[in-house]
Amino acid sequence: LQKLIHLLQATDDPLIQEQALITLSNSAAFSVNQDIIRNLDGLSVIGGMLSNCVPKVKEKALNALNNLSMNTKNQEEIQVFITQVCRTVESAPLNSDVQLAGLRLLTNMSVTSDYHQRMINSIPCFLHLLSEGTERTQIQVLKVLVNLSANPAMTRHLLRAQV
């Protein structure tokens, strides 16, 4: 895992980045690896890939963070990327793999109310995706909105959102 994280930092080759992210994502299926990746500063390295201009690399980074977000200690570190993930969801092509990967990560990060405040500005986008997206996109958006709606502090923001 350490070598993969170093490889991810050392290369500019999108194909190598993509493969390293896929491997890290698959490794994150095991909770012991989630801790190891966090302890090796892998979350910030993977999060740094969100700025990559290659859609496949960005998608694989979102998928890796999604798998790593099943751990509450990891969520504490991943939460710094929520605003960037929301912007990615908003700017990605409608119904794209990048958009869906971002929505899946936001679904996991919104299971508890700890990070809802970071998603407030994206509520209009979520509602737009609900009306314009395909069924797959709508389902992912609904999962995020259901999680947000479970928090009474979000009621005003959900009802006042401009669509």
Coordinates of N, CA, C and O in Angstrom, one line a residue, residues 9 32-35 42-43 48-49 51 54 70 74 76 78 90 95 100 103 114-115 123 136 139-140 149-150 156 162:
Q9 N 1.9 9.5 -6.0 CA 2.5 10.8 -5.8 C 3.6 11.1 -6.9 O 3.7 12.3 -7.3
V32 N -8.8 -3.2 7.9 CA -7.4 -3.1 8.3 C -6.7 -2.2 7.3 O -5.9 -1.3 7.7
N33 N -7.0 -2.4 6.0 CA -6.3 -1.6 5.0 C -6.8 -0.1 5.0 O -6.0 0.8 4.7
Q34 N -8.0 0.1 5.4 CA -8.5 1.5 5.5 C -7.7 2.3 6.5 O -7.3 3.4 6.3
D35 N -7.4 1.6 7.6 CA -6.5 2.3 8.7 C -5.1 2.5 8.2 O -4.5 3.5 8.4
G42 N -2.5 8.4 2.9 CA -3.1 8.1 1.6 C -4.3 8.9 1.3 O -4.6 9.1 0.1
L43 N -5.1 9.3 2.3 CA -6.3 10.0 2.1 C -6.0 11.3 1.4 O -6.7 11.7 0.5
G48 N -5.9 14.5 -3.3 CA -5.3 15.4 -4.3 C -5.6 15.0 -5.7 O -5.5 15.9 -6.6
M49 N -5.9 13.8 -6.0 CA -6.2 13.4 -7.3 C -7.6 13.9 -7.8 O -7.9 13.9 -9.0
S51 N -8.3 16.9 -8.1 CA -7.9 18.1 -9.0 C -7.5 17.6 -10.4 O -7.2 18.5 -11.2
V54 N -8.1 14.6 -15.8 CA -8.5 13.4 -16.5 C -9.7 12.8 -15.8 O -9.6 12.4 -14.6
M70 N -16.0 4.3 4.6 CA -16.8 3.4 5.5 C -16.2 3.4 6.9 O -16.7 2.7 7.8
N74 N -11.6 7.8 8.9 CA -11.4 8.3 7.6 C -12.3 9.4 7.2 O -11.9 10.3 6.5
E76 N -13.4 11.7 9.0 CA -12.9 12.9 9.6 C -11.9 13.6 8.7 O -11.9 14.8 8.6
I78 N -11.6 12.8 5.3 CA -12.2 13.0 3.9 C -13.2 14.2 3.9 O -13.3 14.8 2.8
E90 N -21.3 19.1 -9.5 CA -22.0 20.2 -10.2 C -21.4 20.4 -11.6 O -22.2 20.7 -12.5
N95 N -25.0 12.9 -15.7 CA -25.1 11.4 -15.6 C -23.8 10.7 -15.9 O -23.8 9.5 -16.2
L100 N -21.6 10.4 -10.8 CA -22.2 9.3 -10.0 C -21.2 8.9 -8.9 O -21.7 8.6 -7.8
L103 N -21.5 11.5 -6.2 CA -22.8 11.3 -5.5 C -22.7 10.2 -4.5 O -23.2 10.2 -3.4
D114 N -22.9 14.9 10.7 CA -21.7 15.5 11.0 C -21.2 16.5 9.9 O -20.6 17.6 10.2
Y115 N -21.5 16.2 8.6 CA -20.9 17.0 7.5 C -22.0 17.6 6.6 O -21.7 18.1 5.5
I123 N -27.4 21.9 -2.6 CA -28.8 21.5 -2.6 C -29.5 21.8 -3.9 O -30.2 21.0 -4.5
R136 N -30.4 6.3 -12.7 CA -29.3 6.1 -11.9 C -28.8 7.3 -11.1 O -28.5 7.2 -9.9
I139 N -31.5 8.2 -8.4 CA -31.4 7.3 -7.2 C -30.3 7.8 -6.3 O -30.5 7.9 -5.1
Q140 N -29.1 8.1 -6.9 CA -28.0 8.5 -6.0 C -28.3 9.9 -5.4 O -28.0 10.1 -4.2
S149 N -32.3 15.1 4.7 CA -33.6 15.4 5.2 C -33.9 14.8 6.6 O -34.8 15.2 7.4
A150 N -33.0 13.8 7.0 CA -33.1 13.2 8.3 C -32.6 14.1 9.4 O -32.8 13.9 10.6
R156 N -34.9 23.8 6.7 CA -35.0 25.2 6.1 C -34.2 25.3 4.8 O -34.7 25.8 3.8
Q162 N -33.4 27.2 -4.2 CA -33.8 27.7 -5.5 C -33.5 26.6 -6.5 O -32.4 26.1 -6.6

